[in-house]
PDB file of C-alpha atoms in Angstrom:
ATOM      1  CA  GLY T   1     -90.259 -60.942 -49.924  1.00 77.00           C
ATOM      2  CA  PRO T   2     -87.229 -61.483 -52.029  1.00 90.00           C
ATOM      3  CA  PHE T   3     -87.578 -61.385 -55.826  1.00 93.00           C
ATOM      4  CA  THR T   4     -85.300 -63.754 -57.855  1.00 94.00           C
ATOM      5  CA  PHE T   5     -84.703 -63.329 -61.590  1.00 93.00           C
ATOM      6  CA  ASP T   6     -82.847 -65.831 -63.539  1.00 93.00           C
ATOM      7  CA  PHE T   7     -81.341 -64.654 -66.792  1.00 92.00           C
ATOM      8  CA  SER T   8     -78.238 -64.984 -68.881  1.00 92.00           C
ATOM      9  CA  VAL T   9     -76.232 -62.407 -70.916  1.00 88.00           C
ATOM     10  CA  PRO T  10     -74.254 -63.451 -73.831  1.00 88.00           C
ATOM     11  CA  PHE T  11     -70.537 -62.693 -73.759  1.00 86.00           C
ATOM     12  CA  ILE T  12     -69.265 -61.250 -77.012  1.00 84.00           C
ATOM     13  CA  PRO T  13     -65.370 -61.216 -76.777  1.00 84.00           C
ATOM     14  CA  GLY T  14     -63.521 -58.213 -78.010  1.00 89.00           C
ATOM     15  CA  ARG T  15     -60.781 -58.218 -80.653  1.00 93.00           C
ATOM     16  CA  THR T  16     -57.286 -57.432 -79.160  1.00 95.00           C
ATOM     17  CA  ILE T  17     -54.715 -55.943 -81.420  1.00 96.00           C
ATOM     18  CA  GLU T  18     -51.202 -55.990 -79.939  1.00 97.00           C
ATOM     19  CA  VAL T  19     -49.853 -52.870 -81.474  1.00 97.00           C
ATOM     20  CA  GLN T  20     -46.664 -52.372 -79.487  1.00 96.00           C
ATOM     21  CA  GLN T  21     -45.406 -49.324 -81.376  1.00 97.00           C
ATOM     22  CA  THR T  22     -43.577 -46.299 -80.010  1.00 97.00           C
ATOM     23  CA  ALA T  23     -43.411 -42.851 -81.441  1.00 98.00           C
ATOM     24  CA  GLU T  24     -41.413 -39.813 -80.236  1.00 96.00           C
ATOM     25  CA  ALA T  25     -42.245 -36.119 -80.244  1.00 96.00           C
ATOM     26  CA  ALA T  26     -41.475 -33.209 -77.877  1.00 94.00           C
ATOM     27  CA  GLU T  27     -38.712 -35.423 -76.564  1.00 93.00           C
ATOM     28  CA  VAL T  28     -41.238 -37.858 -75.037  1.00 94.00           C
ATOM     29  CA  ALA T  29     -41.593 -41.546 -76.306  1.00 95.00           C
ATOM     30  CA  VAL T  30     -45.327 -42.734 -76.289  1.00 96.00           C
ATOM     31  CA  THR T  31     -46.094 -46.531 -76.789  1.00 96.00           C
ATOM     32  CA  VAL T  32     -49.365 -47.920 -77.727  1.00 97.00           C
ATOM     33  CA  GLN T  33     -49.431 -51.333 -76.155  1.00 95.00           C
ATOM     34  CA  ARG T  34     -52.759 -52.654 -77.442  1.00 96.00           C
ATOM     35  CA  VAL T  35     -56.138 -51.776 -78.929  1.00 97.00           C
ATOM     36  CA  VAL T  36     -59.296 -53.668 -77.985  1.00 96.00           C
ATOM     37  CA  VAL T  37     -62.433 -53.435 -80.085  1.00 96.00           C
ATOM     38  CA  THR T  38     -65.705 -54.482 -78.459  1.00 93.00           C
ATOM     39  CA  PRO T  39     -69.319 -54.097 -79.290  1.00 92.00           C
ATOM     40  CA  SER T  40     -69.621 -51.146 -76.748  1.00 91.00           C
ATOM     41  CA  GLU T  41     -66.337 -49.389 -77.045  1.00 94.00           C
ATOM     42  CA  THR T  42     -62.887 -49.211 -78.553  1.00 96.00           C
ATOM     43  CA  ARG T  43     -60.022 -48.633 -76.167  1.00 96.00           C
ATOM     44  CA  ALA T  44     -56.307 -48.231 -76.425  1.00 96.00           C
ATOM     45  CA  THR T  45     -53.661 -48.531 -73.787  1.00 96.00           C
ATOM     46  CA  LEU T  46     -50.833 -46.000 -74.088  1.00 95.00           C
ATOM     47  CA  CYS T  47     -47.780 -45.585 -71.923  1.00 94.00           C
ATOM     48  CA  PHE T  48     -45.004 -42.974 -71.553  1.00 91.00           C
ATOM     49  CA  GLU T  49     -42.296 -41.930 -69.143  1.00 86.00           C
ATOM     50  CA  PRO T  50     -43.592 -38.778 -67.509  1.00 81.00           C
ATOM     51  CA  PRO T  51     -41.213 -35.773 -68.266  1.00 80.00           C
ATOM     52  CA  ASP T  52     -41.776 -34.164 -64.978  1.00 79.00           C
ATOM     53  CA  ASP T  53     -43.216 -35.280 -61.617  1.00 76.00           C
ATOM     54  CA  ILE T  54     -46.648 -33.918 -62.310  1.00 85.00           C
ATOM     55  CA  GLU T  55     -50.122 -35.251 -63.244  1.00 86.00           C
ATOM     56  CA  TRP T  56     -50.420 -36.036 -67.057  1.00 90.00           C
ATOM     57  CA  THR T  57     -53.329 -36.799 -69.454  1.00 92.00           C
ATOM     58  CA  LEU T  58     -53.448 -36.994 -73.149  1.00 94.00           C
ATOM     59  CA  LEU T  59     -55.652 -35.999 -76.111  1.00 95.00           C
ATOM     60  CA  ALA T  60     -55.970 -38.571 -78.897  1.00 96.00           C
ATOM     61  CA  ASP T  61     -57.923 -39.046 -82.028  1.00 96.00           C
ATOM     62  CA  LEU T  62     -58.804 -42.411 -83.738  1.00 97.00           C
ATOM     63  CA  ASP T  63     -59.317 -42.963 -87.402  1.00 96.00           C
ATOM     64  CA  ALA T  64     -60.815 -46.396 -88.076  1.00 94.00           C
ATOM     65  CA  GLY T  65     -59.818 -46.375 -91.782  1.00 88.00           C
ATOM     66  CA  ASP T  66     -62.838 -44.420 -93.043  1.00 85.00           C
ATOM     67  CA  GLY T  67     -61.313 -40.882 -92.771  1.00 80.00           C
ATOM     68  CA  GLY T  68     -63.755 -39.919 -89.929  1.00 82.00           C
ATOM     69  CA  ALA T  69     -61.672 -39.413 -86.866  1.00 87.00           C
ATOM     70  CA  LEU T  70     -63.152 -39.797 -83.473  1.00 92.00           C
ATOM     71  CA  HIS T  71     -62.051 -37.074 -81.057  1.00 91.00           C
ATOM     72  CA  GLY T  72     -62.145 -36.791 -77.378  1.00 82.00           C
ATOM     73  CA  GLY T  73     -61.861 -40.177 -76.092  1.00 89.00           C
ATOM     74  CA  VAL T  74     -62.440 -40.759 -72.374  1.00 94.00           C
ATOM     75  CA  VAL T  75     -59.022 -40.985 -70.695  1.00 93.00           C
ATOM     76  CA  GLY T  76     -58.281 -42.882 -67.502  1.00 91.00           C
ATOM     77  CA  ARG T  77     -54.979 -43.432 -65.772  1.00 90.00           C
ATOM     78  CA  LEU T  78     -53.721 -47.079 -65.198  1.00 88.00           C
ATOM     79  CA  ASP T  79     -51.165 -48.324 -62.761  1.00 75.00           C
ATOM     80  CA  ASP T  80     -48.090 -49.732 -64.462  1.00 64.00           C
ATOM     81  CA  VAL T  81     -45.214 -51.538 -62.579  1.00 62.00           C
ATOM     82  CA  SER T  82     -42.695 -50.644 -65.191  1.00 70.00           C
ATOM     83  CA  GLY T  83     -42.274 -47.103 -63.922  1.00 71.00           C
ATOM     84  CA  GLN T  84     -44.128 -45.623 -66.923  1.00 80.00           C
ATOM     85  CA  GLU T  85     -47.338 -43.780 -66.710  1.00 87.00           C
ATOM     86  CA  CYS T  86     -50.160 -45.518 -68.617  1.00 92.00           C
ATOM     87  CA  HIS T  87     -53.484 -44.319 -69.750  1.00 94.00           C
ATOM     88  CA  ARG T  88     -56.584 -46.018 -71.339  1.00 95.00           C
ATOM     89  CA  VAL T  89     -58.342 -44.006 -74.026  1.00 96.00           C
ATOM     90  CA  SER T  90     -61.921 -45.227 -74.707  1.00 96.00           C
ATOM     91  CA  TYR T  91     -64.120 -44.291 -77.550  1.00 96.00           C
ATOM     92  CA  MET T  92     -67.785 -45.075 -76.829  1.00 94.00           C
ATOM     93  CA  GLU T  93     -68.664 -46.126 -80.363  1.00 88.00           C
ATOM     94  CA  SER T  94     -69.058 -49.467 -81.778  1.00 84.00           C
ATOM     95  CA  LEU T  95     -66.297 -50.216 -84.354  1.00 92.00           C
ATOM     96  CA  THR T  96     -66.634 -53.971 -84.467  1.00 91.00           C
ATOM     97  CA  GLY T  97     -67.586 -53.949 -88.154  1.00 89.00           C
ATOM     98  CA  LYS T  98     -64.520 -51.991 -89.234  1.00 92.00           C
ATOM     99  CA  SER T  99     -61.240 -53.476 -90.245  1.00 92.00           C
ATOM    100  CA  GLY T 100     -58.248 -52.502 -92.190  1.00 94.00           C
ATOM    101  CA  GLU T 101     -55.604 -49.758 -91.546  1.00 96.00           C
ATOM    102  CA  TRP T 102     -56.370 -47.669 -88.465  1.00 97.00           C
ATOM    103  CA  THR T 103     -54.498 -44.574 -87.114  1.00 97.00           C
ATOM    104  CA  LEU T 104     -54.389 -43.497 -83.514  1.00 97.00           C
ATOM    105  CA  THR T 105     -52.830 -39.989 -83.089  1.00 97.00           C
ATOM    106  CA  VAL T 106     -51.923 -38.528 -79.656  1.00 97.00           C
ATOM    107  CA  THR T 107     -52.134 -34.772 -80.459  1.00 96.00           C
ATOM    108  CA  GLU T 108     -51.129 -33.529 -77.050  1.00 95.00           C
ATOM    109  CA  LEU T 109     -49.857 -34.389 -73.663  1.00 94.00           C
ATOM    110  CA  VAL T 110     -51.364 -32.109 -70.950  1.00 94.00           C
ATOM    111  CA  GLY T 111     -49.680 -31.840 -67.469  1.00 92.00           C
ATOM    112  CA  THR T 112     -50.837 -30.145 -64.391  1.00 87.00           C
ATOM    113  CA  ASP T 113     -48.371 -29.078 -61.788  1.00 82.00           C
ATOM    114  CA  LEU T 114     -50.305 -29.328 -58.559  1.00 76.00           C
ATOM    115  CA  SER T 115     -47.309 -28.080 -56.433  1.00 78.00           C
ATOM    116  CA  GLN T 116     -47.885 -24.673 -57.811  1.00 74.00           C
ATOM    117  CA  GLN T 117     -50.577 -22.342 -56.463  1.00 77.00           C
ATOM    118  CA  PRO T 118     -52.423 -21.712 -58.605  1.00 82.00           C
ATOM    119  CA  SER T 119     -51.647 -24.946 -60.470  1.00 76.00           C
ATOM    120  CA  GLU T 120     -49.729 -24.570 -63.694  1.00 83.00           C
ATOM    121  CA  GLN T 121     -50.695 -26.462 -66.909  1.00 89.00           C
ATOM    122  CA  ILE T 122     -47.965 -27.655 -69.232  1.00 90.00           C
ATOM    123  CA  ARG T 123     -48.837 -28.618 -72.824  1.00 94.00           C
ATOM    124  CA  LEU T 124     -46.584 -30.773 -75.040  1.00 94.00           C
ATOM    125  CA  ALA T 125     -47.608 -30.777 -78.701  1.00 95.00           C
ATOM    126  CA  GLY T 126     -47.376 -33.928 -80.736  1.00 91.00           C
ATOM    127  CA  PRO T 127     -48.280 -35.663 -82.926  1.00 97.00           C
ATOM    128  CA  TRP T 128     -47.534 -39.166 -81.950  1.00 97.00           C
ATOM    129  CA  ALA T 129     -48.932 -41.169 -84.703  1.00 97.00           C
ATOM    130  CA  PHE T 130     -49.505 -44.916 -84.804  1.00 98.00           C
ATOM    131  CA  ARG T 131     -50.725 -46.998 -87.745  1.00 97.00           C
ATOM    132  CA  PHE T 132     -51.756 -50.553 -87.268  1.00 97.00           C
ATOM    133  CA  ARG T 133     -53.918 -53.209 -88.976  1.00 96.00           C
ATOM    134  CA  VAL T 134     -57.230 -54.391 -87.481  1.00 95.00           C
ATOM    135  CA  PRO T 135     -58.268 -57.730 -88.919  1.00 91.00           C
TER     136      PRO T 135
END
């Protein structure tokens, strides 16, 4: 027969920091909209106007104020109605106990031109650096 389990899971809200900063490098302006710090991850939403009509991703490092940068966040593309290309960068580490001055640095934009056979990779070097305060 069916088994029924009743349980509850506590909800721990994340802290949202509205960064709203723009930096420019390689003739591309990148904006950090917000950073959300939760017990399971820290994620940043970044947007830019794509330089060419190709698929883009980015590489970013996060320093939570302790000098130990987190590299290789998981990047996922988001839909944005403003015509910009937006990405969510997630770091799978709990940083809820850290506050102060943080730095998010986009080190590179990486594009793939899928219309070329074989596909061609385009790399735009940064850095695009963003400093913000986490309460």
